[in-house]
Short mmCIF file of C-alpha atoms in Angstrom, two decimals:
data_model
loop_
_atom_site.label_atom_id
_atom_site.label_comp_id
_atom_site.label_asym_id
_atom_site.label_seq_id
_atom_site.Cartn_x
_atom_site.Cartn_y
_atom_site.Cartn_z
CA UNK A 1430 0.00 0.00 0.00
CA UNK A 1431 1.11 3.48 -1.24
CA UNK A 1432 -0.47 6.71 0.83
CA UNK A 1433 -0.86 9.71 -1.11
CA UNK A 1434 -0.82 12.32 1.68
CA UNK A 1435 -0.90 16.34 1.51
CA UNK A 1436 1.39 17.96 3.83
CA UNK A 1437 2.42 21.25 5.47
CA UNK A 1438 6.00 21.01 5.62
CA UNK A 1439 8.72 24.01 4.62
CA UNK A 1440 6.05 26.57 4.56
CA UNK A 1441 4.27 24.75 1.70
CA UNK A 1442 1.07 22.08 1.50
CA UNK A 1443 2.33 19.57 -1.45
CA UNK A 1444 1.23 16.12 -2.26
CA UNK A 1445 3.99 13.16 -1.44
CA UNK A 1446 3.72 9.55 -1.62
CA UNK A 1447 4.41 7.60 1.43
CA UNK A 1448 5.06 3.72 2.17
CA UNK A 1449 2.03 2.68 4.83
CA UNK A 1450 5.27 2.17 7.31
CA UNK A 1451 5.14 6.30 7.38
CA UNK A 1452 8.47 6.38 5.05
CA UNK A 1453 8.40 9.06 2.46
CA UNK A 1454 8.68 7.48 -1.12
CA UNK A 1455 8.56 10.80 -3.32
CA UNK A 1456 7.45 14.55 -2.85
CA UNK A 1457 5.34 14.90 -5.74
CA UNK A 1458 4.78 18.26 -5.99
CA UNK A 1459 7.47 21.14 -5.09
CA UNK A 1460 5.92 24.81 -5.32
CA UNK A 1461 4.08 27.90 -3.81
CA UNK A 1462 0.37 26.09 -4.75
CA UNK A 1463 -1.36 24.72 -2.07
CA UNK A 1464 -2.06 21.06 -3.08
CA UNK A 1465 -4.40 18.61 -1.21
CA UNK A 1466 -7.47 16.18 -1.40
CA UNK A 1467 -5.18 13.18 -3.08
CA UNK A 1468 -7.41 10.34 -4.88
CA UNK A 1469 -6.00 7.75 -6.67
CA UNK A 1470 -7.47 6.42 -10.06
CA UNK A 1471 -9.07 2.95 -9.84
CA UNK A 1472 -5.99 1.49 -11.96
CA UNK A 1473 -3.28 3.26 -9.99
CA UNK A 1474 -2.14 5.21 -12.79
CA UNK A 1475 -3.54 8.73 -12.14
CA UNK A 1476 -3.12 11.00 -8.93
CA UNK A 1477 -5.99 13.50 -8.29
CA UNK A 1478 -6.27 16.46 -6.37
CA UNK A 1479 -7.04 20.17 -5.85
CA UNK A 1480 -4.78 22.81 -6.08
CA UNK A 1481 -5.02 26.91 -6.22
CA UNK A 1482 -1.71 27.02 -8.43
CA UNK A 1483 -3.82 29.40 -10.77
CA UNK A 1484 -5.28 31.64 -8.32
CA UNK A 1485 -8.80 29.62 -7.94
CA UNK A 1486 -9.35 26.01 -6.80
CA UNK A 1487 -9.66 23.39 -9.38
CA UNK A 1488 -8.77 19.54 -10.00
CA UNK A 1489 -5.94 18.48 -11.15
CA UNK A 1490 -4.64 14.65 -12.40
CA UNK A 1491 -0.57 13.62 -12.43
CA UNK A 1492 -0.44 10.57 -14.76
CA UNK A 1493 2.20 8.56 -13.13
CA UNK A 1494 3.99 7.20 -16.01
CA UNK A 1495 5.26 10.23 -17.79
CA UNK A 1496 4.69 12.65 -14.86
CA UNK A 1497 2.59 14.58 -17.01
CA UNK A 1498 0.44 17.61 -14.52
CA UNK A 1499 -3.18 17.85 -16.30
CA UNK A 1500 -5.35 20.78 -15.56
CA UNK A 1501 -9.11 18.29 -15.16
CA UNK A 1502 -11.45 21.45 -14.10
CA UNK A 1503 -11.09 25.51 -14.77
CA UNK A 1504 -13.95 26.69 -12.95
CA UNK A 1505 -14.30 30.79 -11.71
CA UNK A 1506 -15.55 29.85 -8.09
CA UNK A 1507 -13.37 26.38 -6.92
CA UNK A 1508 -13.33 23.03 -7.34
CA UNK A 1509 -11.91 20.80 -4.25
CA UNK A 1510 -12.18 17.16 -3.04
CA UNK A 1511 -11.79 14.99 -6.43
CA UNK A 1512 -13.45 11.20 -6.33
CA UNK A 1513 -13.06 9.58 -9.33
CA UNK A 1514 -15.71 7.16 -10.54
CA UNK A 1515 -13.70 3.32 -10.14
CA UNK A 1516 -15.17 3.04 -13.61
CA UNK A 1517 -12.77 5.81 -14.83
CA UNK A 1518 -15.42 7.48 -16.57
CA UNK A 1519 -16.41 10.53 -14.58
CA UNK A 1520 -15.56 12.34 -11.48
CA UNK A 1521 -17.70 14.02 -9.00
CA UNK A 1522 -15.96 17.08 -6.83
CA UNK A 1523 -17.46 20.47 -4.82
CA UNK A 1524 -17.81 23.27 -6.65
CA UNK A 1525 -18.27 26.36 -4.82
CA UNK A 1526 -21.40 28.28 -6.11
CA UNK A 1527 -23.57 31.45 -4.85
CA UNK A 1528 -25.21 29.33 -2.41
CA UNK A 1529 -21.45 27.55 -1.16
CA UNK A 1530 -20.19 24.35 -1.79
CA UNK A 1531 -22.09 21.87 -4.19
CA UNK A 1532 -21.63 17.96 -5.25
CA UNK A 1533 -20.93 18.02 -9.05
CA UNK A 1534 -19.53 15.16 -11.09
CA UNK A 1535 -18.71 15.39 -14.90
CA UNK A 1536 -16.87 13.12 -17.60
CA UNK A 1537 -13.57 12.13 -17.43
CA UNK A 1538 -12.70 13.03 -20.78
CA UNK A 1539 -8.98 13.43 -21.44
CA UNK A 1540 -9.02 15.56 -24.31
CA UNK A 1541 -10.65 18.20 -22.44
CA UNK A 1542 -7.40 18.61 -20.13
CA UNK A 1543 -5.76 21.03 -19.89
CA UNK A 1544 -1.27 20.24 -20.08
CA UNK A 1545 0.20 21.88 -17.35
CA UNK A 1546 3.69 20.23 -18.24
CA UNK A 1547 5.85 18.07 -16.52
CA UNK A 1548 6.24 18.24 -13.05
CA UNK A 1549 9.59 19.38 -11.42
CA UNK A 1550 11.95 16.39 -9.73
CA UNK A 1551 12.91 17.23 -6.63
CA UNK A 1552 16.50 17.12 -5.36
CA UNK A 1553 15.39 14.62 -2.41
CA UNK A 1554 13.03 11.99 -2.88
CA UNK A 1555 13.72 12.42 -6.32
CA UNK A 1556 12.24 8.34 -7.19
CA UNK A 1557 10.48 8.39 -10.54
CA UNK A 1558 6.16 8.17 -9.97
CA UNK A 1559 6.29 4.91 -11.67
CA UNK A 1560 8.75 2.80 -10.08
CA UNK A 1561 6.68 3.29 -6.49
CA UNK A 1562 5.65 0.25 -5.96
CA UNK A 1563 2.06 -0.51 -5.36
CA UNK A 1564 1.40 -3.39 -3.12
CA UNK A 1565 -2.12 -4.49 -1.37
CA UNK A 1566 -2.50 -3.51 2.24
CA UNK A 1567 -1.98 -6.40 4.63
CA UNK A 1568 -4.20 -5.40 7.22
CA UNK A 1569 -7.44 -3.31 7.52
CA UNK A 1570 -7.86 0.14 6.80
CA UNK A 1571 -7.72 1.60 10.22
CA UNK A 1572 -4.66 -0.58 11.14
CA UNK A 1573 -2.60 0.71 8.27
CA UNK A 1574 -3.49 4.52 9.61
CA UNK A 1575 -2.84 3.88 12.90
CA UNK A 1576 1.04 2.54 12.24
CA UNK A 1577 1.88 5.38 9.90
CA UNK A 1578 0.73 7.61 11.95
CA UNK A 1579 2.54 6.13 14.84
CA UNK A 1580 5.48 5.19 13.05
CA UNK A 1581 5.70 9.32 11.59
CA UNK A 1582 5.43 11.00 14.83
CA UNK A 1583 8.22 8.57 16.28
CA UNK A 1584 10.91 10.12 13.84
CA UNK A 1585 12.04 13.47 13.90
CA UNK A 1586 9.47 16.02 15.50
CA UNK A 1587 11.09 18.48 12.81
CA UNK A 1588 8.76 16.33 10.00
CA UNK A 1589 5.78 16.96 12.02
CA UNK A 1590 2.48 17.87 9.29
CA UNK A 1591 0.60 20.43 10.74
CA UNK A 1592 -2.22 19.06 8.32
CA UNK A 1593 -2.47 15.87 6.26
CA UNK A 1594 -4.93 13.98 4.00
CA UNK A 1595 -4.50 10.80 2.27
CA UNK A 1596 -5.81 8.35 0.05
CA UNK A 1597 -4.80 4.58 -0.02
CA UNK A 1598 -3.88 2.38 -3.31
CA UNK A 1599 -5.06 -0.58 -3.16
CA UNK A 1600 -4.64 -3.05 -5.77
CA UNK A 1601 -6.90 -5.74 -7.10
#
């Protein structure tokens, strides 16, 4: 099991992969944007999450494979907490509106993406997106939280999140 986790660390909220025994695999994104909400695609292949790296709150996909930053929504008012469809066909999100957050969902369609480019390798923690190693979790959900949560606040206090979200992969 992988954990994609957002966290406030060196003054910035960015997305990082994790091992579920709390070790930090990659830092996935590097900048001034404050990225969170991680959700991984069904197959493992895609990343998903909202950032505000243009100003306004929208969702935003990472294929793995070629590290490739996609641009999913562009909406005026935000667009947070991405949950793709297992079926890979649509995704549902909030969407702020006049009357405050809403449940939308709309196609996945890939042509409709915007390229962002390809996202920056960090000096440390540099491993490429698609040699992380996916494995199924051994025990239940709660366990696996429980030990890298554990396991994280036993290292160095410095690495302390002040904030954190995460999804699990899980394959088959």
């Amino acid at each position: 099991t992988s954990l994609a986790i957002s966290v406030w660390k060196e003054g910035r909220r960015d997305l990082w992969i994790y091992s579920s025994d709390a070790k930090p695999l990659r830092r996935v994104t590097m900048d001034a944007a404050i990225d969170r909400d991680p959700q991984w695609s069904k197959d493992g292949k895609t990343l998903f999450f909202s950032s505000d790296r243009t100003g306004v709150p929208n969702i935003y996909a990472i294929d793995l494979e070629t590290e490739r930053l996609w641009q999913v929504t562009n909406v005026l008012t935000g667009a947070v907490n991405p949950s793709p469809h297992p079926s890979g066909t649509y995704i549902a999100f909030q969407k702020y509106s006049q009357d405050g957050w809403e449940v939308h969902q709309m196609p996945l369609d890939e042509n409709n993406w915007i390229d962002r480019g390809l996202l920056p390798r960090p000096i440390r923690y540099r491993l490429p997106l698609a040699v992380v190693e996916y494995t199924p979790p051994a025990t239940a959900l709660e366990t696996d939280i429980l030990i890298a949560a554990r396991q994280w606040f036993d290292d160095d206090p410095s690495d302390y999140p002040l904030s954190f979200s995460f999804s699990f992969l899980e394959e088959g």
